[in-house]
């Protein structure tokens, strides 16, 4: 059996009771280690908690070495642990499809991920549109295809969850060219950098998918003991020091109801200003006012 | 301390290790019991598992009697258990706001909900738009405001998660009029009924937000031992017997990639037909083909 087990967001004890039982019954335990990190637990702490060795699975192992992961999984139990939910931000459908082809039974044990826990900022999950990813811009690569998606979401009043890039076990171009297996230290995009990149692309495209004054919510260390939220404009959060990773961001849409805004006000520096920023931003993509039809004359 | 604790989708052991520890430290334990049900565990099984009495909280208690729930929560630990995630399908922001007003500290322990576990049907969560709710139609009440939301989602290629109505502890109009506290047996909308209501409203509105041949995925008992998926057209699933509740549905958008479709094919009766249905449906809301700009003559 291949178990795909979500670890939740932060604590080692965020695994479900059922998930922990499954891990204890596995002969090999892999931890997917390139799309996210468990914030409040190290590999060693997990090993002690599970009473099992934990094998870190980088992108290479998962994408090219899945035969290793699936080895003997028709006869033994193998666990593949994923921070968040196995079908959260990055799907592992490919691994499941390969297991099914090898006639290996698969069981999924779900958990919270940023995709649903983001609701704890107070905005209704109902009103989120498509999710976008923001990558670290480089000198030569500043992709902006996400801009159209934000536009599409905001045109119909929806919020946009922005997932921020993380770089784990990346090589520098030089080391890659020379074939040296030396890896850069991990990097996690901050809320401030994400907002700066948002501002840069809006300046370039100037189609007003959003403006510097559009309200956003910065989310730091969601689900961890030091979780925090900050509501303000993009311009304001471009200067915001959110502390340790992981961070994510929500760009507000027009569909924000009173109770949701009341909740967000707790996270602002200046309640009055934020309220006004929201009202001003709601003018964008506002439906035209209803005009009564002209009565026909007899 | 008020603990808001997600129970996950089905098993009593779907609670997280941290959630279970918190429950064991509480003097009162409420279970929210009107927006969803835990499929594979009864109240009695939960009580045995927790070693605690569990108080069922119906809509009335949560919406009007929150003072009862919050009583002494500044001095004692009180748990409010929610199937799925506390900020999942129905938010409990109101309860949190009241607790904060009373200076009661609040801790949220997240879990999986249909909002993220729906990813296990194989469709990327990235590409879901706003979520809609389908209520039981009555003779006099057949609301269709969700139709516009499906249209908005599909216009930009996004999938739509449809949450199906559940009726727990509802009174008949007659009993309500006579002030008799007699409740109807619980009712859970089926995938088939949802699809029939979709067809009825499309016939009425005829704006082609979707058609009878639009591909959908029916999801039964997500996360439970008898979880199952069925992919087909709306017309086909209007006849589908999905068995015991809970059910939900996904209406596909145009943005379905090859790997996602490969995954869905496992859930079809006729792979070839489903593939063709998807291709035909993708003609709706297709962007106009790119035409090269006319070269100016010198």
Coordinates of C-alpha atoms in Angstrom, one line a residue:
Chain A
X1 CA 0.0 0.0 0.0
X2 CA 1.2 3.5 -0.8
X3 CA -0.1 6.0 1.8
X4 CA -0.2 9.6 0.7
X5 CA -0.4 11.5 4.0
X6 CA -0.9 15.2 4.6
X7 CA 1.0 16.6 7.5
X8 CA -0.9 19.8 7.9
X9 CA 0.7 23.2 8.3
X10 CA 3.1 23.4 11.1
X11 CA 3.4 21.2 14.2
X12 CA 4.6 17.6 14.1
X13 CA 1.3 16.9 15.9
X14 CA -0.7 18.4 13.1
X15 CA -0.7 14.9 11.5
X16 CA -4.1 13.2 12.0
X17 CA -4.4 10.3 14.4
X18 CA -5.2 8.0 11.4
X19 CA -2.2 9.4 9.6
X20 CA 0.2 8.7 12.5
X21 CA -1.1 5.1 12.8
X22 CA -0.4 4.6 9.1
X23 CA 3.1 6.0 9.4
X24 CA 3.9 3.6 12.2
X25 CA 2.8 0.7 10.0
X26 CA 5.1 1.6 7.1
X27 CA 8.5 0.1 6.3
X28 CA 9.7 3.2 4.4
X29 CA 8.7 6.9 5.1
X30 CA 9.4 9.6 2.6
X31 CA 8.9 13.3 3.2
X32 CA 8.3 15.5 0.1
X33 CA 10.7 18.3 0.7
X34 CA 10.7 20.8 -2.2
X35 CA 7.3 22.4 -2.4
X36 CA 6.9 23.3 1.2
X37 CA 8.4 22.9 4.7
X38 CA 6.9 22.0 8.0
X39 CA 7.5 25.1 10.1
X40 CA 7.6 24.0 13.7
X41 CA 9.3 20.6 13.3
X42 CA 12.7 19.3 12.0
X43 CA 13.4 16.0 10.3
X44 CA 14.9 14.7 13.6
X45 CA 11.8 15.6 15.6
X46 CA 9.6 13.9 13.1
X47 CA 11.7 10.7 13.3
X48 CA 11.5 10.7 17.0
X49 CA 7.7 11.4 16.9
X50 CA 7.1 8.6 14.4
X51 CA 9.7 6.2 15.7
X52 CA 10.9 5.8 12.1
X53 CA 13.6 7.0 9.8
X54 CA 12.4 9.7 7.5
X55 CA 13.8 9.9 3.9
X56 CA 13.8 13.4 2.5
X57 CA 12.4 13.3 -1.1
X58 CA 13.6 16.2 -3.3
X59 CA 12.1 17.0 -6.7
X60 CA 14.6 14.8 -8.5
X61 CA 13.6 11.7 -6.5
X62 CA 9.9 12.3 -6.9
X63 CA 9.9 13.2 -10.5
X64 CA 12.6 10.7 -11.8
X65 CA 13.0 8.2 -9.0
X66 CA 9.4 7.3 -8.3
X67 CA 10.3 3.6 -9.0
X68 CA 12.5 3.9 -5.8
X69 CA 9.5 5.2 -3.8
X70 CA 7.1 2.6 -5.1
X71 CA 9.6 -0.3 -4.8
X72 CA 7.8 -3.3 -3.0
X73 CA 4.8 -1.1 -2.2
X74 CA 2.6 -4.0 -3.5
X75 CA 3.9 -6.1 -0.6
X76 CA 4.8 -3.5 2.1
X77 CA 3.4 -0.2 3.3
X78 CA 5.2 2.9 2.1
X79 CA 4.3 6.4 3.3
X80 CA 4.8 9.5 1.3
X81 CA 4.3 12.5 3.5
X82 CA 3.4 15.9 2.2
X83 CA 3.3 19.2 4.1
X84 CA -0.3 20.4 3.9
X85 CA -2.6 18.1 1.9
X86 CA -1.3 15.6 -0.7
X87 CA -3.6 17.3 -3.3
X88 CA -3.0 20.8 -2.1
X89 CA -0.8 23.4 -3.7
X90 CA 1.1 20.8 -5.7
X91 CA -0.7 17.7 -6.7
X92 CA 1.0 14.4 -6.6
X93 CA -1.4 12.9 -9.1
X94 CA 1.5 11.7 -11.2
X95 CA 2.8 9.4 -8.4
X96 CA -0.7 8.1 -7.8
X97 CA -1.1 7.3 -11.5
X98 CA 2.2 5.4 -11.6
X99 CA 1.2 3.4 -8.5
X100 CA -2.1 2.5 -10.1
X101 CA -0.3 1.4 -13.2
X102 CA 1.8 -1.0 -11.0
X103 CA -1.4 -2.2 -9.4
X104 CA -0.3 -0.7 -6.0
X105 CA -3.2 0.2 -3.8
X106 CA -3.2 3.9 -2.7
X107 CA -4.8 5.5 0.3
X108 CA -4.9 9.2 0.8
X109 CA -5.1 10.7 4.3
X110 CA -6.0 14.3 4.0
X111 CA -5.1 17.3 6.1
X112 CA -5.3 21.1 6.1
X113 CA -3.4 23.1 3.5
X114 CA -3.0 26.8 2.8
X115 CA -5.8 26.3 0.2
X116 CA -8.4 25.9 2.9
X117 CA -6.7 27.2 6.1
X118 CA -6.4 30.6 4.4
X119 CA -10.1 31.0 5.5
X120 CA -8.8 31.8 8.9
X121 CA -7.9 35.4 7.7
X122 CA -11.7 35.9 7.8
X123 CA -12.4 36.0 4.1
X124 CA -15.0 33.4 2.9
X125 CA -13.4 30.6 0.9
X126 CA -16.5 30.6 -1.3
X127 CA -15.3 33.8 -2.9
X128 CA -11.8 32.9 -3.9
X129 CA -11.0 32.5 -7.6
X130 CA -8.1 30.7 -9.2
X131 CA -4.9 30.6 -7.2
X132 CA -1.6 32.1 -8.6
X133 CA 2.0 31.4 -7.9
X134 CA 4.6 34.2 -7.6
X135 CA 8.1 33.2 -8.4
X136 CA 11.4 35.0 -7.6
X137 CA 12.1 37.4 -10.5
X138 CA 15.6 37.2 -11.9
X139 CA 17.4 39.6 -14.2
X140 CA 16.3 37.7 -17.3
X141 CA 13.0 36.1 -16.1
X142 CA 10.1 38.2 -14.8
X143 CA 7.1 36.1 -15.7
X144 CA 3.7 37.9 -15.5
X145 CA 1.1 35.4 -16.8
X146 CA -0.5 35.5 -13.4
X147 CA -1.5 39.1 -14.0
X148 CA -4.3 38.0 -16.3
X149 CA -5.6 35.6 -13.7
X150 CA -5.7 38.3 -11.1
X151 CA -7.6 40.4 -13.6
X152 CA -10.0 37.6 -14.3
X153 CA -10.7 37.0 -10.6
X154 CA -11.1 40.7 -9.8
X155 CA -13.4 41.3 -12.8
X156 CA -15.9 39.0 -11.2
X157 CA -15.2 40.2 -7.6
X158 CA -13.2 37.2 -6.4
X159 CA -10.2 37.1 -4.0
X160 CA -6.9 35.7 -5.2
X161 CA -4.6 33.6 -3.1
X162 CA -1.0 34.1 -4.0
X163 CA 1.4 31.3 -3.2
X164 CA 5.0 32.5 -2.8
X165 CA 8.0 30.9 -4.3
X166 CA 10.3 28.7 -2.2
X167 CA 13.7 27.5 -3.4
X168 CA 15.0 24.4 -1.7
X169 CA 18.1 22.6 -3.0
X170 CA 18.6 24.8 -6.0
X171 CA 21.9 25.1 -7.8
X172 CA 23.5 28.3 -9.0
X173 CA 23.8 28.5 -12.8
X174 CA 27.6 28.4 -12.4
X175 CA 27.5 25.2 -10.2
X176 CA 25.0 23.7 -12.6
X177 CA 27.1 24.4 -15.6
X178 CA 30.2 22.9 -13.9
X179 CA 28.2 19.9 -12.8
X180 CA 29.0 20.6 -9.1
X181 CA 26.3 19.3 -6.7
X182 CA 26.6 22.3 -4.5
X183 CA 23.2 23.7 -3.4
X184 CA 22.3 27.3 -2.5
X185 CA 20.8 28.0 0.9
X186 CA 17.0 27.7 0.9
X187 CA 15.1 30.9 0.0
X188 CA 11.5 31.8 0.8
X189 CA 9.7 34.8 -0.8
X190 CA 8.5 37.4 1.6
X191 CA 5.2 39.3 1.5
X192 CA 7.1 42.5 0.9
X193 CA 9.0 41.1 -2.1
X194 CA 5.7 39.7 -3.5
X195 CA 4.1 43.1 -3.2
X196 CA 7.1 44.8 -4.9
X197 CA 6.8 42.4 -7.8
X198 CA 3.0 43.0 -8.0
X199 CA 3.8 46.8 -8.2
X200 CA 6.4 46.3 -10.8
X201 CA 4.2 44.4 -13.1
X202 CA 1.2 46.7 -12.7
X203 CA 3.4 49.6 -13.6
X204 CA 4.5 47.7 -16.7
X205 CA 1.1 46.4 -17.8
X206 CA -0.9 49.3 -16.5
X207 CA -4.2 47.6 -17.2
X208 CA -5.4 48.2 -13.6
X209 CA -5.9 44.5 -12.7
X210 CA -5.2 46.1 -9.3
X211 CA -3.5 49.3 -8.1
X212 CA -0.9 50.2 -5.5
X213 CA -3.9 51.0 -3.2
X214 CA -5.7 47.6 -3.6
X215 CA -6.2 46.0 -0.2
X216 CA -4.4 42.7 0.5
X217 CA -3.9 40.4 3.5
X218 CA -0.4 39.2 4.3
X219 CA -0.4 35.8 6.0
X220 CA 2.7 34.7 7.9
X221 CA 3.4 31.2 9.2
X222 CA -0.2 30.1 8.8
X223 CA -1.2 27.5 11.4
X224 CA 2.0 27.9 13.4
X225 CA 2.4 29.2 17.0
X226 CA 3.5 32.6 15.6
X227 CA 0.9 32.9 12.8
X228 CA 0.0 36.4 12.0
X229 CA -2.1 38.4 9.5
X230 CA -1.6 42.0 8.2
X231 CA -4.2 43.8 6.2
X232 CA -3.2 46.9 4.2
X233 CA -2.7 48.1 0.6
X234 CA -0.1 46.5 -1.7
X235 CA 2.0 49.6 -1.4
X236 CA 1.9 49.4 2.4
X237 CA 2.7 45.7 2.5
X238 CA 5.6 46.2 0.1
X239 CA 7.4 47.7 3.1
X240 CA 6.1 45.2 5.7
X241 CA 8.5 43.1 7.6
X242 CA 6.6 39.8 8.2
X243 CA 9.4 38.0 9.9
X244 CA 10.2 34.3 9.4
X245 CA 8.7 32.3 6.5
X246 CA 6.4 30.9 5.2
X247 CA 4.3 33.7 3.8
X248 CA 1.4 34.0 1.5
X249 CA -0.9 36.8 0.3
X250 CA -4.5 37.4 -0.6
X251 CA -5.5 40.1 -3.0
X252 CA -9.0 41.2 -2.2
X253 CA -11.9 41.1 -4.7
X254 CA -15.0 43.3 -4.6
X255 CA -17.1 40.6 -2.9
X256 CA -16.1 41.4 0.7
X257 CA -19.0 41.4 3.1
X258 CA -19.4 43.4 6.3
X259 CA -18.5 40.5 8.7
X260 CA -15.4 39.7 6.7
X261 CA -14.2 43.2 6.7
X262 CA -14.9 43.5 10.5
X263 CA -12.6 40.5 10.9
X264 CA -9.9 42.0 8.7
X265 CA -9.9 45.3 10.6
X266 CA -8.2 43.5 13.5
X267 CA -5.2 43.1 11.3
X268 CA -4.8 46.7 10.2
X269 CA -2.6 49.5 11.4
X270 CA -5.3 52.1 10.7
X271 CA -8.9 50.8 10.6
X272 CA -10.4 54.0 9.1
X273 CA -7.9 54.1 6.3
X274 CA -8.3 50.4 5.5
X275 CA -12.1 50.8 5.3
X276 CA -11.7 53.7 2.9
X277 CA -9.2 51.8 0.8
X278 CA -11.6 48.9 0.5
X279 CA -14.5 51.2 -0.6
X280 CA -12.2 53.0 -3.1
X281 CA -11.0 49.7 -4.5
X282 CA -14.5 48.4 -4.9
X283 CA -15.1 51.0 -7.6
X284 CA -13.0 48.9 -10.0
X285 CA -15.0 46.3 -11.9
X286 CA -18.2 47.6 -10.3
X287 CA -21.2 46.5 -12.3
X288 CA -23.0 49.3 -14.1
X289 CA -25.9 50.7 -12.1
X290 CA -29.3 49.2 -13.0
X291 CA -31.3 51.5 -15.2
X292 CA -35.1 50.9 -15.4
X293 CA -36.2 50.0 -18.9
X294 CA -37.8 52.9 -20.9
X295 CA -41.5 52.4 -20.9
X296 CA -43.0 52.0 -24.3
X297 CA -45.5 54.6 -25.3
X298 CA -48.9 53.3 -26.3
Chain B
X1 CA -9.5 29.3 25.8
X2 CA -11.9 28.6 23.0
X3 CA -10.6 25.9 20.7
X4 CA -12.1 25.7 17.2
X5 CA -11.1 22.2 16.0
X6 CA -11.6 20.7 12.6
X7 CA -12.5 17.1 12.6
X8 CA -11.7 16.3 9.0
X9 CA -13.9 14.4 6.7
X10 CA -15.0 11.1 8.0
X11 CA -13.2 8.9 10.6
X12 CA -13.1 9.7 14.3
X13 CA -9.4 9.4 13.9
X14 CA -9.3 12.1 11.2
X15 CA -8.8 14.6 14.1
X16 CA -5.2 15.7 14.4
X17 CA -3.0 14.6 17.2
X18 CA -2.9 18.2 18.4
X19 CA -6.7 18.5 18.1
X20 CA -7.2 15.4 20.2
X21 CA -4.9 16.6 22.9
X22 CA -6.8 19.9 23.0
X23 CA -10.2 18.1 23.3
X24 CA -8.9 16.0 26.2
X25 CA -8.0 19.3 28.0
X26 CA -11.5 20.9 27.7
X27 CA -14.2 21.0 30.2
X28 CA -17.0 21.3 27.6
X29 CA -17.0 19.9 24.0
X30 CA -19.5 21.1 21.4
X31 CA -20.0 19.5 18.0
X32 CA -21.4 21.8 15.3
X33 CA -24.2 19.6 13.9
X34 CA -26.1 21.5 11.2
X35 CA -23.8 22.2 8.2
X36 CA -22.2 18.8 7.9
X37 CA -21.9 15.3 9.5
X38 CA -19.0 13.1 10.2
X39 CA -19.6 10.1 8.0
X40 CA -17.9 7.2 9.7
X41 CA -18.5 8.0 13.4
X42 CA -21.5 8.5 15.7
X43 CA -21.7 10.9 18.7
X44 CA -21.3 7.9 21.0
X45 CA -18.1 6.8 19.3
X46 CA -16.7 10.3 19.5
X47 CA -17.5 10.4 23.2
X48 CA -15.7 7.1 23.8
X49 CA -12.7 8.2 21.6
X50 CA -12.4 11.5 23.5
X51 CA -13.3 10.3 26.9
X52 CA -15.7 13.3 27.1
X53 CA -19.3 14.1 26.8
X54 CA -20.1 15.7 23.4
X55 CA -22.8 18.4 23.2
X56 CA -24.5 18.6 19.8
X57 CA -24.8 22.3 18.7
X58 CA -27.6 23.0 16.3
X59 CA -28.0 26.2 14.3
X60 CA -30.1 27.8 17.1
X61 CA -27.5 27.2 19.8
X62 CA -24.6 28.5 17.6
X63 CA -26.4 31.6 16.2
X64 CA -28.5 32.6 19.3
X65 CA -26.9 30.8 22.2
X66 CA -23.2 31.6 21.7
X67 CA -23.1 33.0 25.2
X68 CA -23.7 29.4 26.4
X69 CA -20.8 28.1 24.3
X70 CA -18.5 30.9 25.5
X71 CA -19.5 30.7 29.1
X72 CA -16.4 30.6 31.4
X73 CA -14.1 30.2 28.3
X74 CA -11.9 32.9 29.8
X75 CA -11.2 30.6 32.7
X76 CA -11.7 27.1 31.3
X77 CA -11.0 25.4 28.0
X78 CA -14.0 24.9 25.7
X79 CA -13.8 23.0 22.4
X80 CA -16.1 23.7 19.4
X81 CA -15.7 20.9 16.9
X82 CA -16.5 21.4 13.3
X83 CA -16.6 18.7 10.6
X84 CA -14.0 19.6 8.0
X85 CA -12.2 22.8 8.8
X86 CA -13.5 25.5 11.1
X87 CA -13.2 28.0 8.3
X88 CA -14.3 25.6 5.6
X89 CA -17.6 25.6 3.9
X90 CA -19.3 27.6 6.6
X91 CA -17.2 30.1 8.5
X92 CA -17.5 30.5 12.2
X93 CA -16.0 33.9 12.1
X94 CA -19.0 35.2 14.0
X95 CA -18.3 33.0 17.0
X96 CA -14.6 34.0 16.9
X97 CA -15.5 37.7 16.8
X98 CA -17.8 37.3 19.9
X99 CA -15.1 35.5 21.7
X100 CA -12.6 38.2 20.9
X101 CA -15.0 40.9 22.2
X102 CA -15.2 39.0 25.5
X103 CA -11.4 38.9 25.6
X104 CA -11.5 35.1 25.3
X105 CA -8.3 33.7 23.6
X106 CA -9.1 31.6 20.5
X107 CA -7.0 28.8 19.0
X108 CA -7.8 27.3 15.7
X109 CA -6.7 23.7 14.8
X110 CA -7.2 23.2 11.1
X111 CA -8.1 20.1 9.2
X112 CA -9.0 18.9 5.7
X113 CA -12.4 20.0 4.3
X114 CA -14.1 19.4 1.0
X115 CA -12.7 22.8 -0.1
X116 CA -9.2 21.3 -0.4
X117 CA -9.8 17.5 -0.3
X118 CA -11.8 17.8 -3.6
X119 CA -8.3 17.9 -5.2
X120 CA -8.3 14.1 -4.8
X121 CA -10.6 13.8 -7.8
X122 CA -7.5 14.8 -9.8
X123 CA -8.4 18.3 -10.9
X124 CA -5.9 21.0 -9.8
X125 CA -7.2 23.1 -6.9
X126 CA -5.4 26.1 -8.6
X127 CA -8.1 26.1 -11.3
X128 CA -11.2 26.2 -9.2
X129 CA -13.3 29.4 -9.2
X130 CA -15.9 30.5 -6.7
X131 CA -17.8 27.7 -4.9
X132 CA -21.6 27.5 -5.1
X133 CA -24.3 25.9 -2.9
X134 CA -27.2 24.0 -4.3
X135 CA -30.3 24.0 -2.1
X136 CA -33.3 21.7 -2.3
X137 CA -35.9 23.3 -4.6
X138 CA -39.4 23.5 -3.3
X139 CA -42.6 24.3 -5.1
X140 CA -42.3 28.0 -4.4
X141 CA -38.6 28.4 -4.1
X142 CA -36.2 27.5 -6.9
X143 CA -33.3 30.0 -6.5
X144 CA -30.8 30.2 -9.4
X145 CA -28.4 33.0 -8.5
X146 CA -25.7 30.3 -8.5
X147 CA -26.2 30.1 -12.3
X148 CA -24.4 33.4 -12.9
X149 CA -21.5 32.2 -10.8
X150 CA -21.1 29.0 -12.8
X151 CA -21.2 31.2 -15.9
X152 CA -18.5 33.5 -14.5
X153 CA -16.3 30.6 -13.6
X154 CA -16.7 28.8 -16.9
X155 CA -16.1 32.0 -18.9
X156 CA -12.6 32.1 -17.6
X157 CA -12.1 28.3 -17.8
X158 CA -12.4 27.5 -14.1
X159 CA -14.0 24.5 -12.4
X160 CA -16.9 25.0 -10.0
X161 CA -17.3 23.1 -6.7
X162 CA -21.0 22.6 -5.9
X163 CA -21.8 22.0 -2.3
X164 CA -25.1 20.1 -1.8
X165 CA -27.8 21.0 0.6
X166 CA -28.2 19.1 3.9
X167 CA -31.2 19.6 6.1
X168 CA -30.7 18.6 9.7
X169 CA -33.3 19.4 12.4
X170 CA -35.6 21.2 10.1
X171 CA -39.3 21.8 10.9
X172 CA -42.1 21.4 8.4
X173 CA -44.0 24.6 7.6
X174 CA -47.0 23.2 9.4
X175 CA -45.2 22.3 12.5
X176 CA -43.4 25.6 12.5
X177 CA -46.7 27.5 12.1
X178 CA -48.2 25.5 15.0
X179 CA -45.1 26.0 17.1
X180 CA -44.5 22.3 17.5
X181 CA -40.9 21.3 18.0
X182 CA -41.1 18.3 15.8
X183 CA -38.3 17.9 13.4
X184 CA -38.2 16.2 9.9
X185 CA -35.7 13.4 9.3
X186 CA -32.4 14.6 8.0
X187 CA -32.1 15.0 4.2
X188 CA -29.0 15.1 2.1
X189 CA -29.1 16.1 -1.6
X190 CA -27.8 13.5 -4.0
X191 CA -25.6 14.1 -7.0
X192 CA -28.5 13.0 -9.3
X193 CA -30.9 15.6 -7.8
X194 CA -28.3 18.3 -8.1
X195 CA -27.8 17.5 -11.7
X196 CA -31.6 17.5 -12.3
X197 CA -31.8 21.0 -10.8
X198 CA -28.8 22.1 -13.0
X199 CA -30.7 20.8 -16.1
X200 CA -33.9 22.5 -15.0
X201 CA -32.3 25.9 -14.6
X202 CA -30.3 25.7 -17.8
X203 CA -33.5 24.9 -19.7
X204 CA -35.1 28.0 -18.1
X205 CA -32.3 30.4 -18.5
X206 CA -30.9 29.0 -21.7
X207 CA -27.8 31.2 -21.6
X208 CA -25.5 28.1 -22.0
X209 CA -23.5 28.6 -18.8
X210 CA -23.3 24.8 -19.3
X211 CA -25.2 22.2 -21.2
X212 CA -26.7 18.8 -20.5
X213 CA -23.4 17.4 -22.1
X214 CA -21.0 19.4 -19.9
X215 CA -18.6 17.1 -18.0
X216 CA -18.9 16.9 -14.3
X217 CA -17.4 14.8 -11.5
X218 CA -19.7 13.4 -8.8
X219 CA -18.0 12.9 -5.5
X220 CA -19.5 10.6 -2.9
X221 CA -18.4 10.2 0.7
X222 CA -15.1 12.1 0.2
X223 CA -12.4 10.9 2.6
X224 CA -14.5 7.9 3.9
X225 CA -13.8 4.2 3.5
X226 CA -16.4 4.1 0.7
X227 CA -15.3 7.3 -1.1
X228 CA -16.1 7.2 -4.8
X229 CA -15.9 9.4 -7.9
X230 CA -17.9 9.3 -11.1
X231 CA -17.1 11.3 -14.2
X232 CA -19.7 11.9 -16.9
X233 CA -22.0 14.5 -18.3
X234 CA -24.7 16.4 -16.3
X235 CA -27.3 14.4 -18.2
X236 CA -25.6 11.1 -17.3
X237 CA -25.1 11.9 -13.6
X238 CA -28.8 13.1 -13.3
X239 CA -29.5 9.3 -13.5
X240 CA -26.6 8.2 -11.3
X241 CA -27.2 6.4 -8.0
X242 CA -24.3 7.5 -5.8
X243 CA -25.5 5.7 -2.7
X244 CA -25.2 7.0 0.8
X245 CA -24.5 10.7 1.5
X246 CA -22.5 13.0 1.6
X247 CA -22.2 14.0 -2.0
X248 CA -20.7 16.9 -3.9
X249 CA -20.1 17.8 -7.5
X250 CA -17.6 19.6 -9.7
X251 CA -18.6 21.2 -13.0
X252 CA -15.5 21.2 -15.2
X253 CA -14.1 24.3 -16.7
X254 CA -12.1 24.6 -19.9
X255 CA -8.7 24.6 -18.1
X256 CA -8.3 20.8 -17.8
X257 CA -4.9 19.5 -18.5
X258 CA -3.9 16.1 -19.9
X259 CA -2.7 14.6 -16.7
X260 CA -5.9 15.7 -14.9
X261 CA -8.1 14.2 -17.7
X262 CA -6.1 11.0 -17.5
X263 CA -6.9 10.8 -13.8
X264 CA -10.6 11.4 -14.4
X265 CA -10.9 8.7 -17.1
X266 CA -10.6 6.1 -14.3
X267 CA -13.9 7.3 -13.0
X268 CA -15.9 7.1 -16.3
X269 CA -18.1 4.4 -17.8
X270 CA -16.9 5.1 -21.3
X271 CA -13.4 6.7 -21.6
X272 CA -13.7 7.5 -25.3
X273 CA -17.1 9.2 -24.9
X274 CA -15.9 11.2 -21.9
X275 CA -12.8 12.4 -23.8
X276 CA -15.1 13.6 -26.6
X277 CA -17.5 15.2 -24.3
X278 CA -14.7 17.2 -22.7
X279 CA -13.4 18.3 -26.1
X280 CA -16.8 19.3 -27.3
X281 CA -17.5 21.2 -24.0
X282 CA -14.2 23.1 -24.4
X283 CA -15.6 24.9 -27.4
X284 CA -17.7 27.0 -25.1
X285 CA -16.0 30.2 -23.9
X286 CA -13.0 29.3 -26.1
X287 CA -10.9 32.4 -26.7
X288 CA -10.9 33.6 -30.3
X289 CA -8.0 32.2 -32.3
X290 CA -4.9 34.4 -32.5
X291 CA -4.7 36.3 -35.8
X292 CA -1.4 37.7 -36.9
X293 CA -1.5 41.5 -37.2
X294 CA -1.7 42.7 -40.8
X295 CA 1.7 43.9 -42.0
X296 CA 1.8 47.5 -42.9
X297 CA 2.8 48.3 -46.4
X298 CA 5.8 50.5 -46.9

